[in-house]
XYZ file of N, CA and C in Angstrom:
396
model
N -34.727 62.237 115.033
C -34.310 61.191 114.174
C -35.332 60.983 113.086
N -34.745 60.831 112.132
C -35.481 60.721 110.896
C -35.615 59.252 110.496
N -36.592 58.891 109.718
C -36.811 57.503 109.283
C -35.664 57.059 108.392
N -35.143 57.970 107.640
C -34.022 57.580 106.778
C -32.813 57.226 107.627
N -32.592 58.022 108.642
C -31.457 57.722 109.516
C -31.694 56.409 110.247
N -32.889 56.197 110.701
C -33.224 54.965 111.396
C -33.064 53.772 110.459
N -33.489 53.902 109.253
C -33.357 52.835 108.264
C -31.890 52.560 108.007
N -31.089 53.628 107.929
C -29.656 53.454 107.707
C -29.037 52.730 108.899
N -29.432 53.112 110.115
C -28.881 52.454 111.306
C -29.297 50.984 111.347
N -30.570 50.719 111.021
C -31.050 49.323 111.019
C -30.289 48.534 109.954
N -30.058 49.135 108.808
C -29.323 48.465 107.737
C -27.901 48.178 108.185
N -27.308 49.172 108.900
C -25.952 49.005 109.401
C -25.908 47.882 110.435
N -26.878 47.858 111.335
C -26.937 46.811 112.363
C -27.150 45.452 111.699
N -28.060 45.393 110.727
C -28.310 44.140 110.007
C -27.040 43.691 109.290
N -26.334 44.611 108.702
C -25.090 44.284 108.016
C -24.076 43.775 109.015
N -23.995 44.401 110.179
C -23.066 43.958 111.218
C -23.418 42.552 111.681
N -24.700 42.314 111.861
C -25.146 40.979 112.288
C -24.811 39.959 111.208
N -25.059 40.293 109.967
C -24.759 39.387 108.862
C -23.261 39.111 108.778
N -22.460 40.165 108.951
C -21.007 40.005 108.928
C -20.587 39.114 110.085
N -21.183 39.313 111.246
C -20.866 38.498 112.417
C -21.236 37.038 112.174
N -22.410 36.802 111.611
C -22.846 35.427 111.302
C -21.914 34.803 110.270
N -21.566 35.564 109.250
C -20.655 35.057 108.221
C -19.291 34.752 108.834
N -18.833 35.653 109.720
C -17.542 35.464 110.392
C -17.574 34.194 111.242
N -18.681 33.976 111.971
C -18.827 32.758 112.780
C -18.831 31.512 111.904
N -19.530 31.612 110.757
C -19.553 30.478 109.823
C -18.147 30.188 109.290
N -17.420 31.227 108.989
C -16.040 31.061 108.486
C -15.183 30.393 109.560
N -15.278 30.864 110.814
C -14.492 30.278 111.905
C -14.882 28.809 112.118
N -16.197 28.544 112.077
C -16.675 27.172 112.245
C -16.130 26.278 111.128
N -16.181 26.773 109.905
C -15.654 26.018 108.762
C -14.147 25.804 108.883
N -13.432 26.810 109.373
C -11.986 26.665 109.552
C -11.674 25.586 110.596
N -12.452 25.574 111.696
C -12.252 24.535 112.713
C -12.524 23.144 112.129
N -13.581 23.035 111.347
C -13.895 21.755 110.703
C -12.770 21.330 109.752
N -12.285 22.280 108.998
C -11.180 21.989 108.066
C -9.945 21.531 108.830
N -9.654 22.184 109.959
C -8.498 21.786 110.773
C -8.695 20.378 111.341
N -9.916 20.093 111.824
C -10.196 18.748 112.341
C -10.039 17.694 111.245
N -10.586 17.994 110.083
C -10.478 17.065 108.952
C -9.021 16.881 108.559
N -8.261 17.976 108.556
C -6.834 17.893 108.208
C -6.088 17.019 109.210
N -6.359 17.212 110.516
C -5.700 16.379 111.539
C -6.084 14.909 111.363
N -7.373 14.672 111.132
C -7.843 13.300 110.928
C -7.162 12.672 109.708
N -7.123 13.425 108.617
C -6.480 12.921 107.394
C -4.993 12.668 107.610
N -4.344 13.534 108.374
C -2.915 13.355 108.648
C -2.693 12.067 109.441
N -3.544 11.831 110.460
C -3.427 10.590 111.244
C -3.667 9.375 110.360
N -4.703 9.446 109.534
C -5.028 8.337 108.641
C -3.896 8.083 107.648
N -3.344 9.162 107.089
C -2.230 9.016 106.149
C -1.015 8.401 106.834
N -0.748 8.830 108.072
C 0.392 8.267 108.809
C 0.170 6.773 109.048
N -1.065 6.392 109.393
C -1.385 4.984 109.607
C -1.237 4.192 108.315
N -1.732 4.753 107.225
C -1.615 4.081 105.926
C -0.158 3.914 105.516
N 0.637 4.941 105.731
C 2.058 4.873 105.370
C 2.762 3.830 106.221
N 2.457 3.814 107.524
C 3.075 2.812 108.409
C 2.662 1.407 107.978
N 1.404 1.219 107.618
C 0.927 -0.086 107.144
C 1.594 -0.496 105.848
N 1.748 0.460 104.936
C 2.407 0.169 103.659
C 3.864 -0.218 103.887
N 4.534 0.512 104.780
C 5.932 0.182 105.079
C 6.032 -1.199 105.713
N 5.095 -1.533 106.594
C 5.087 -2.860 107.223
C 4.850 -3.942 106.168
N 3.945 -3.668 105.222
C 3.680 -4.632 104.151
C 4.912 -4.848 103.282
N 5.611 -3.778 102.996
C 6.831 -3.882 102.185
C 7.874 -4.708 102.931
N 8.041 -4.433 104.213
C 9.012 -5.193 105.016
C 8.611 -6.666 105.082
N 7.331 -6.930 105.235
C 6.853 -8.306 105.301
C 7.055 -9.010 103.961
N 6.829 -8.300 102.875
C 7.049 -8.879 101.544
C 8.512 -9.246 101.365
N 9.413 -8.368 101.786
C 10.840 -8.655 101.685
C 11.201 -9.880 102.527
N 10.618 -9.969 103.712
C 10.874 -11.115 104.583
C 10.369 -12.407 103.926
N 9.173 -12.354 103.344
C 8.631 -13.521 102.654
C 9.533 -13.931 101.489
N 10.030 -12.957 100.748
C 10.915 -13.268 99.626
C 12.187 -13.945 100.113
N 12.729 -13.476 101.235
C 13.917 -14.107 101.801
C 13.606 -15.532 102.245
N 12.460 -15.707 102.886
C 12.083 -17.043 103.340
C 11.872 -17.980 102.159
N 11.251 -17.484 101.104
C 11.037 -18.309 99.914
C 12.373 -18.705 99.303
N 13.305 -17.771 99.252
C 14.634 -18.063 98.710
C 15.322 -19.149 99.552
N 15.230 -19.032 100.868
C 15.832 -20.046 101.756
C 15.165 -21.401 101.536
N 13.852 -21.411 101.427
C 13.116 -22.663 101.223
C 13.496 -23.287 99.884
N 13.661 -22.461 98.856
C 14.063 -22.993 97.552
C 15.449 -23.616 97.626
N 16.370 -22.980 98.358
C 17.707 -23.552 98.525
C 17.623 -24.872 99.282
N 16.798 -24.902 100.339
C 16.636 -26.139 101.106
C 16.034 -27.240 100.243
N 15.063 -26.877 99.405
C 14.464 -27.867 98.506
C 15.496 -28.409 97.531
N 16.363 -27.542 97.026
C 17.419 -27.992 96.117
C 18.356 -28.960 96.832
N 18.719 -28.629 98.076
C 19.586 -29.524 98.848
C 18.887 -30.858 99.126
N 17.613 -30.794 99.476
C 16.863 -32.024 99.718
C 16.769 -32.875 98.455
N 16.585 -32.223 97.321
C 16.515 -32.961 96.057
C 17.857 -33.624 95.765
N 18.954 -32.906 96.009
C 20.283 -33.493 95.823
C 20.464 -34.695 96.739
N 20.078 -34.541 98.003
C 20.179 -35.651 98.951
C 19.325 -36.830 98.504
N 18.126 -36.539 98.033
C 17.250 -37.594 97.555
C 17.885 -38.324 96.376
N 18.463 -37.558 95.455
C 19.098 -38.166 94.284
C 20.249 -39.073 94.706
N 21.065 -38.595 95.643
C 22.184 -39.416 96.117
C 21.681 -40.678 96.816
N 20.660 -40.524 97.657
C 20.094 -41.694 98.331
C 19.493 -42.677 97.331
N 18.853 -42.166 96.305
C 18.276 -43.032 95.264
C 19.381 -43.789 94.545
N 20.483 -43.102 94.230
C 21.611 -43.770 93.585
C 22.183 -44.860 94.494
N 22.356 -44.536 95.783
C 22.867 -45.529 96.726
C 21.917 -46.721 96.833
N 20.635 -46.462 96.875
C 19.648 -47.533 96.949
C 19.723 -48.409 95.704
N 19.788 -47.784 94.532
C 19.869 -48.547 93.287
C 21.127 -49.412 93.252
N 22.251 -48.853 93.697
C 23.495 -49.622 93.739
C 23.347 -50.787 94.718
N 22.719 -50.527 95.865
C 22.522 -51.585 96.861
C 21.620 -52.676 96.311
N 20.570 -52.306 95.586
C 19.675 -53.295 94.977
C 20.440 -54.144 93.974
N 21.267 -53.499 93.139
C 22.070 -54.241 92.166
C 23.038 -55.192 92.870
N 23.672 -54.690 93.932
C 24.605 -55.528 94.688
C 23.878 -56.711 95.311
N 22.712 -56.467 95.865
C 21.918 -57.536 96.480
C 21.513 -58.573 95.433
N 21.046 -58.101 94.278
C 20.661 -59.032 93.213
C 21.865 -59.839 92.745
N 22.984 -59.182 92.614
C 24.210 -59.873 92.195
C 24.611 -60.906 93.247
N 24.509 -60.534 94.517
C 24.852 -61.469 95.590
C 23.897 -62.660 95.604
N 22.613 -62.427 95.327
C 21.643 -63.517 95.264
C 22.010 -64.500 94.151
N 22.346 -63.952 92.997
C 22.733 -64.809 91.867
C 23.989 -65.604 92.214
N 24.961 -64.955 92.816
C 26.198 -65.622 93.211
C 25.914 -66.703 94.250
N 25.001 -66.434 95.180
C 24.614 -67.417 96.189
C 23.967 -68.634 95.541
N 23.094 -68.418 94.564
C 22.466 -69.538 93.851
C 23.524 -70.380 93.137
N 24.484 -69.706 92.479
C 25.563 -70.434 91.788
C 26.396 -71.228 92.797
N 26.661 -70.592 93.942
C 27.439 -71.277 94.980
C 26.685 -72.488 95.506
N 25.385 -72.330 95.708
C 24.574 -73.464 96.176
C 24.599 -74.603 95.162
N 24.450 -74.287 93.876
C 24.500 -75.318 92.826
C 25.868 -76.007 92.822
N 26.906 -75.167 92.926
C 28.265 -75.718 92.938
C 28.449 -76.619 94.155
N 27.988 -76.161 95.321
C 28.108 -76.956 96.542
C 27.333 -78.266 96.434
N 26.141 -78.213 95.834
C 25.351 -79.434 95.639
C 26.093 -80.389 94.717
N 26.647 -79.843 93.630
C 27.405 -80.685 92.701
C 28.611 -81.295 93.406
N 29.312 -80.521 94.199
C 30.474 -81.024 94.930
C 30.052 -82.083 95.947
N 28.901 -81.878 96.593
C 28.393 -82.845 97.558
C 28.092 -84.157 96.854
N 27.461 -84.080 95.684
C 27.145 -85.295 94.921
C 28.432 -86.015 94.527
N 29.410 -85.235 94.054
C 30.695 -85.834 93.669
C 31.356 -86.459 94.892
N 31.288 -85.769 96.039
C 31.889 -86.293 97.276
C 31.213 -87.586 97.698
N 29.882 -87.609 97.611
C 29.138 -88.811 97.997
C 29.500 -89.962 97.066
N 29.554 -89.669 95.763
C 29.915 -90.702 94.783
C 31.329 -91.195 95.065
N 32.261 -90.266 95.362
C 33.645 -90.658 95.654
C 33.704 -91.478 96.932
N 32.902 -91.097 97.944
C 32.882 -91.829 99.199
C 32.328 -93.236 98.974
N 31.261 -93.295 98.188
C 30.670 -94.609 97.894
C 31.692 -95.472 97.141
N 32.388 -94.839 96.202
C 33.402 -95.582 95.442
C 34.525 -96.019 96.366
N 34.903 -95.148 97.297
C 35.987 -95.497 98.216
C 35.584 -96.649 99.142
N 34.340 -96.641 99.597
C 33.854 -97.684 100.472
C 33.573 -98.950 99.644
N 33.075 -98.790 98.440
C 32.711 -99.932 97.604
C 33.954 -100.699 97.141
N 35.050 -99.973 96.945
C 36.289 -100.635 96.474
C 36.753 -101.707 97.434
N 36.972 -101.456 98.692
C 37.413 -102.514 99.599
C 36.340 -103.582 99.808
N 35.054 -103.134 99.770
C 33.984 -104.133 99.965
C 33.994 -105.111 98.796
N 34.095 -104.592 97.587
C 34.116 -105.498 96.424
C 35.380 -106.361 96.448
N 36.471 -105.830 96.938
C 37.696 -106.624 97.023
C 37.491 -107.757 98.012
N 36.840 -107.477 99.110
C 36.584 -108.506 100.123
C 35.588 -109.525 99.563
N 34.590 -109.071 98.898
C 33.572 -109.963 98.363
C 34.179 -110.818 97.246
N 34.949 -110.266 96.414
C 35.518 -110.996 95.270
C 36.581 -111.982 95.794
N 37.276 -111.654 96.791
C 38.346 -112.558 97.229
C 37.798 -113.590 98.127
């Protein structure tokens, strides 16, 4: 064996070792890439599920807001009707108070007239007895 042949064999062995190391590095990198891809796929699936849940929740909130707005409109209508009824009742009460005051004045006037008439009725026979 010659030194040139030995050098060629050593070069060939070194090349084989280098190819083997490079091949191992490639396989290791491929495994890492596959792991990263699986991780990213899981993360993407989680993100998509979360986004879909958020969209569904937003739609639900919009429906609830719409229902609440309708209820508020109904409550406002009810409030307006109750306010109108209250105002009418206040007017009726005030009118009844005024009518009651007029009735009291009228009754007092009638009582005075009745008393005067009674006094006149009693005074008439008394004066007739006294004068005769």
